[in-house]
């Protein structure tokens, strides 16, 4: 499997730069690995374009694309309205890592709604009544965040957003989340990554590991034996690059696996 050092070597960025990009967005590790492996097999150079969700910086990259600095774009997240990015399709292929409805655009996406629903129903079946949730950035409600909150309220009618621990992206913050959830007296947790889940589980605040679900299907979830969602992010990255190189506008949903341990 491609690691941070591999990505740094292949892209020409420093290890610290790649680490910062990936660690600020946990799911990017597998997504980038998929993109990069196929790209370099096809003799393509991959350039990372981090925006930190800044619309102006994203538009700057789009103008560079229009100026033929890049052959194409794979958009893993965006800050601008979709119409802004679609207007640049005339300059070359743009592939989105999100579902694009009712518009001709190439996209590869994961079934977040169904996977989250299955995970939450699992927790409810295990007897969870007061749910805690960990999420990433609080300053910008991403599609993932919006869907997660909507489904929590639907499946757990008494769910309150005060039981969300925000800006949680790594093991250490998972430990901090455990302290927060202990004070809130939650009895089950749905997390946004396996590393966060590991920090919570290690803190022993839950009655059983069956009352916690991670995401990403990382090795730590197998070693600590807790349930997780495998969204097939590596396959998502690979497929996105193939759509780019073939200049297709297919819309492809990657199947997920809910892994009970």
Short mmCIF file of C-alpha atoms in Angstrom, two decimals:
data_model
loop_
_atom_site.label_atom_id
_atom_site.label_comp_id
_atom_site.label_asym_id
_atom_site.label_seq_id
_atom_site.Cartn_x
_atom_site.Cartn_y
_atom_site.Cartn_z
CA UNK A 1 0.00 0.00 0.00
CA UNK A 2 1.19 3.51 -0.82
CA UNK A 3 2.23 5.48 2.28
CA UNK A 4 3.02 9.14 2.96
CA UNK A 5 6.68 8.76 1.98
CA UNK A 6 5.68 7.08 -1.29
CA UNK A 7 3.28 9.91 -2.11
CA UNK A 8 5.92 12.51 -1.26
CA UNK A 9 8.49 10.81 -3.51
CA UNK A 10 6.12 10.44 -6.43
CA UNK A 11 4.65 13.96 -6.26
CA UNK A 12 7.82 15.83 -5.40
CA UNK A 13 6.35 17.33 -2.23
CA UNK A 14 8.02 17.06 1.17
CA UNK A 15 6.85 14.40 3.62
CA UNK A 16 5.66 17.14 5.99
CA UNK A 17 3.55 18.79 3.27
CA UNK A 18 1.88 15.54 2.24
CA UNK A 19 1.37 14.58 5.88
CA UNK A 20 -0.31 17.91 6.57
CA UNK A 21 -2.69 17.52 3.64
CA UNK A 22 -3.64 13.95 4.57
CA UNK A 23 -3.83 14.38 8.33
CA UNK A 24 -6.13 17.37 8.03
CA UNK A 25 -8.46 15.21 5.94
CA UNK A 26 -8.22 11.60 7.14
CA UNK A 27 -10.00 9.96 4.21
CA UNK A 28 -7.58 11.52 1.70
CA UNK A 29 -4.90 8.94 2.54
CA UNK A 30 -6.66 6.10 0.74
CA UNK A 31 -8.19 8.34 -1.93
CA UNK A 32 -4.82 9.82 -2.91
CA UNK A 33 -3.17 6.40 -2.84
CA UNK A 34 -5.66 5.17 -5.43
CA UNK A 35 -5.21 8.21 -7.68
CA UNK A 36 -1.43 8.22 -7.48
CA UNK A 37 -0.87 4.51 -8.09
CA UNK A 38 -2.84 4.54 -11.35
CA UNK A 39 -1.45 7.94 -12.39
CA UNK A 40 2.16 6.88 -12.17
CA UNK A 41 1.48 3.61 -13.92
CA UNK A 42 0.30 5.83 -16.79
CA UNK A 43 3.35 8.15 -16.50
CA UNK A 44 1.36 11.09 -15.20
CA UNK A 45 2.59 13.56 -12.59
CA UNK A 46 0.16 14.36 -9.80
CA UNK A 47 0.07 17.86 -8.32
CA UNK A 48 -1.66 18.37 -4.96
CA UNK A 49 -3.77 21.53 -4.83
CA UNK A 50 -4.87 22.06 -1.22
CA UNK A 51 -7.43 24.85 -0.82
CA UNK A 52 -8.23 24.67 2.90
CA UNK A 53 -11.81 25.21 1.68
CA UNK A 54 -10.95 28.73 0.49
CA UNK A 55 -13.07 29.64 -2.55
CA UNK A 56 -10.62 32.26 -3.81
CA UNK A 57 -7.68 29.85 -3.78
CA UNK A 58 -9.78 27.25 -5.55
CA UNK A 59 -10.64 29.77 -8.29
CA UNK A 60 -6.93 30.53 -8.65
CA UNK A 61 -6.27 26.84 -9.36
CA UNK A 62 -9.14 26.80 -11.86
CA UNK A 63 -7.57 29.71 -13.72
CA UNK A 64 -4.25 27.84 -13.81
CA UNK A 65 -6.13 24.87 -15.26
CA UNK A 66 -7.68 27.16 -17.88
CA UNK A 67 -4.15 28.30 -18.70
CA UNK A 68 -3.21 24.66 -19.45
CA UNK A 69 -0.94 24.21 -16.45
CA UNK A 70 -2.75 20.91 -15.76
CA UNK A 71 -4.20 18.33 -18.16
CA UNK A 72 -7.21 17.76 -15.94
CA UNK A 73 -8.57 18.05 -12.42
CA UNK A 74 -9.82 15.50 -9.92
CA UNK A 75 -11.89 17.41 -7.37
CA UNK A 76 -11.89 15.67 -4.00
CA UNK A 77 -13.57 18.58 -2.20
CA UNK A 78 -14.72 22.03 -3.24
CA UNK A 79 -15.38 25.45 -1.80
CA UNK A 80 -17.17 27.07 -4.75
CA UNK A 81 -20.63 26.46 -6.11
CA UNK A 82 -20.74 23.51 -8.50
CA UNK A 83 -21.63 25.77 -11.45
CA UNK A 84 -18.33 27.60 -11.06
CA UNK A 85 -16.32 24.40 -11.54
CA UNK A 86 -18.55 23.08 -14.32
CA UNK A 87 -17.88 26.23 -16.34
CA UNK A 88 -14.24 25.17 -16.62
CA UNK A 89 -15.01 21.81 -18.26
CA UNK A 90 -14.35 23.41 -21.65
CA UNK A 91 -10.65 23.55 -20.75
CA UNK A 92 -10.29 19.83 -20.10
CA UNK A 93 -11.64 16.90 -18.09
CA UNK A 94 -12.82 17.56 -14.52
CA UNK A 95 -13.74 14.53 -12.41
CA UNK A 96 -15.64 14.97 -9.15
CA UNK A 97 -15.38 12.71 -6.10
CA UNK A 98 -19.01 13.39 -5.22
CA UNK A 99 -22.34 12.59 -6.81
CA UNK A 100 -23.26 15.12 -9.47
CA UNK A 101 -26.97 14.94 -10.26
CA UNK A 102 -28.82 16.16 -13.34
CA UNK A 103 -25.63 17.50 -14.94
CA UNK A 104 -23.26 16.02 -17.49
CA UNK A 105 -20.08 15.57 -15.50
CA UNK A 106 -17.79 12.67 -14.68
CA UNK A 107 -18.00 11.65 -11.05
CA UNK A 108 -17.09 8.82 -8.70
CA UNK A 109 -18.85 8.79 -5.36
CA UNK A 110 -19.44 6.74 -2.26
CA UNK A 111 -22.85 5.88 -0.85
CA UNK A 112 -22.58 7.90 2.35
CA UNK A 113 -26.28 8.02 3.12
CA UNK A 114 -26.86 4.26 3.00
CA UNK A 115 -23.60 3.39 4.78
CA UNK A 116 -24.23 5.86 7.60
CA UNK A 117 -27.82 4.65 7.92
CA UNK A 118 -26.66 1.04 8.28
CA UNK A 119 -24.06 2.00 10.91
CA UNK A 120 -26.54 4.04 12.97
CA UNK A 121 -29.17 1.30 12.85
CA UNK A 122 -26.51 -1.14 14.05
CA UNK A 123 -25.75 1.10 17.04
CA UNK A 124 -29.44 1.46 17.82
CA UNK A 125 -29.87 -2.32 17.68
CA UNK A 126 -27.01 -2.64 20.18
CA UNK A 127 -29.02 -0.59 22.66
CA UNK A 128 -27.51 2.87 22.16
CA UNK A 129 -29.95 5.56 23.30
CA UNK A 130 -27.81 8.66 23.78
CA UNK A 131 -25.57 8.94 20.73
CA UNK A 132 -22.29 10.83 20.52
CA UNK A 133 -20.78 11.78 17.14
CA UNK A 134 -17.35 13.00 16.07
CA UNK A 135 -17.01 15.24 13.01
CA UNK A 136 -14.36 17.33 11.30
CA UNK A 137 -14.42 21.05 10.63
CA UNK A 138 -17.13 22.98 12.47
CA UNK A 139 -16.70 26.11 10.36
CA UNK A 140 -17.97 24.51 7.17
CA UNK A 141 -20.77 21.98 6.95
CA UNK A 142 -19.66 19.55 4.26
CA UNK A 143 -22.04 17.15 2.53
CA UNK A 144 -20.78 14.37 4.79
CA UNK A 145 -21.47 16.46 7.90
CA UNK A 146 -24.94 17.48 6.77
CA UNK A 147 -25.94 13.92 5.90
CA UNK A 148 -24.53 12.58 9.18
CA UNK A 149 -26.46 15.09 11.29
CA UNK A 150 -29.70 14.59 9.35
CA UNK A 151 -29.55 10.81 9.73
CA UNK A 152 -28.64 10.98 13.42
CA UNK A 153 -31.76 13.07 14.04
CA UNK A 154 -33.88 10.72 11.94
CA UNK A 155 -32.72 7.45 13.52
CA UNK A 156 -32.19 8.84 17.04
CA UNK A 157 -35.09 11.31 17.48
CA UNK A 158 -33.65 12.59 20.80
CA UNK A 159 -30.22 13.29 19.29
CA UNK A 160 -28.82 16.71 20.15
CA UNK A 161 -26.03 18.51 18.32
CA UNK A 162 -24.43 19.32 21.67
CA UNK A 163 -23.35 15.67 21.61
CA UNK A 164 -21.14 16.31 18.56
CA UNK A 165 -17.41 16.67 19.19
CA UNK A 166 -16.09 18.88 16.38
CA UNK A 167 -12.68 19.25 14.71
CA UNK A 168 -11.88 15.65 15.55
CA UNK A 169 -9.40 14.10 13.10
CA UNK A 170 -6.86 11.94 14.95
CA UNK A 171 -6.19 9.60 17.87
CA UNK A 172 -5.34 12.35 20.37
CA UNK A 173 -8.55 14.22 19.60
CA UNK A 174 -10.39 10.91 19.93
CA UNK A 175 -9.11 10.72 23.50
CA UNK A 176 -10.34 14.28 24.07
CA UNK A 177 -13.69 13.33 22.57
CA UNK A 178 -13.95 10.45 25.04
CA UNK A 179 -13.59 12.90 27.94
CA UNK A 180 -16.28 15.12 26.42
CA UNK A 181 -18.67 12.20 25.84
CA UNK A 182 -18.15 10.93 29.37
CA UNK A 183 -19.35 14.28 30.69
CA UNK A 184 -22.33 14.14 28.33
CA UNK A 185 -23.11 10.57 29.44
CA UNK A 186 -23.42 9.22 25.90
CA UNK A 187 -23.69 5.44 25.61
CA UNK A 188 -22.58 4.97 22.00
CA UNK A 189 -20.42 6.80 19.45
CA UNK A 190 -20.41 7.10 15.67
CA UNK A 191 -17.01 8.41 14.58
CA UNK A 192 -15.59 9.98 11.44
CA UNK A 193 -12.43 7.82 11.32
CA UNK A 194 -10.89 4.67 12.75
CA UNK A 195 -8.04 6.62 14.37
CA UNK A 196 -10.56 8.72 16.28
CA UNK A 197 -12.50 5.58 17.21
CA UNK A 198 -9.31 4.00 18.56
CA UNK A 199 -8.71 6.97 20.87
CA UNK A 200 -12.26 6.74 22.20
CA UNK A 201 -12.15 2.97 22.66
CA UNK A 202 -8.80 3.15 24.44
CA UNK A 203 -10.37 5.53 26.97
CA UNK A 204 -12.86 2.82 28.07
CA UNK A 205 -15.90 5.10 28.40
CA UNK A 206 -18.33 2.73 26.67
CA UNK A 207 -20.03 -0.36 28.03
CA UNK A 208 -18.89 -2.37 25.00
CA UNK A 209 -16.86 -1.93 21.81
CA UNK A 210 -20.08 -2.91 20.02
CA UNK A 211 -21.37 0.58 20.82
CA UNK A 212 -18.76 2.28 18.64
CA UNK A 213 -18.33 2.47 14.85
CA UNK A 214 -15.33 3.81 12.96
CA UNK A 215 -14.76 4.63 9.30
CA UNK A 216 -12.08 3.74 6.72
CA UNK A 217 -11.36 0.09 7.67
CA UNK A 218 -7.80 0.86 8.73
CA UNK A 219 -5.55 -1.76 10.32
CA UNK A 220 -6.19 -0.27 13.78
CA UNK A 221 -9.88 -1.25 13.55
CA UNK A 222 -8.90 -4.86 12.94
CA UNK A 223 -6.26 -4.90 15.69
CA UNK A 224 -8.63 -3.35 18.24
CA UNK A 225 -11.58 -5.32 16.83
CA UNK A 226 -14.24 -2.64 16.40
CA UNK A 227 -16.81 -2.22 13.64
CA UNK A 228 -16.13 0.16 10.76
CA UNK A 229 -17.25 1.29 7.32
CA UNK A 230 -15.06 0.61 4.30
CA UNK A 231 -16.13 3.16 1.69
CA UNK A 232 -13.75 1.82 -0.95
CA UNK A 233 -11.87 5.11 -1.10
CA UNK A 234 -8.83 3.62 -2.78
CA UNK A 235 -11.05 2.24 -5.55
CA UNK A 236 -12.75 5.63 -5.72
CA UNK A 237 -9.38 7.31 -6.40
CA UNK A 238 -8.37 4.72 -8.98
CA UNK A 239 -11.68 5.01 -10.82
CA UNK A 240 -11.57 8.81 -10.78
CA UNK A 241 -8.19 8.80 -12.52
CA UNK A 242 -9.36 6.31 -15.13
CA UNK A 243 -12.34 8.55 -15.93
CA UNK A 244 -9.93 11.46 -16.34
CA UNK A 245 -7.51 9.67 -18.64
CA UNK A 246 -10.34 8.26 -20.75
CA UNK A 247 -12.14 11.65 -20.70
CA UNK A 248 -15.43 10.03 -19.76
CA UNK A 249 -18.39 11.62 -18.05
CA UNK A 250 -19.68 8.45 -16.43
CA UNK A 251 -21.22 8.60 -12.97
CA UNK A 252 -20.00 5.71 -10.85
CA UNK A 253 -21.05 4.75 -7.32
CA UNK A 254 -18.46 2.76 -5.39
CA UNK A 255 -19.97 0.05 -3.14
CA UNK A 256 -19.25 0.16 0.58
CA UNK A 257 -18.89 -2.57 3.21
CA UNK A 258 -20.10 -2.31 6.78
CA UNK A 259 -17.73 -4.55 8.72
CA UNK A 260 -19.01 -5.87 12.07
CA UNK A 261 -16.37 -7.03 14.51
#
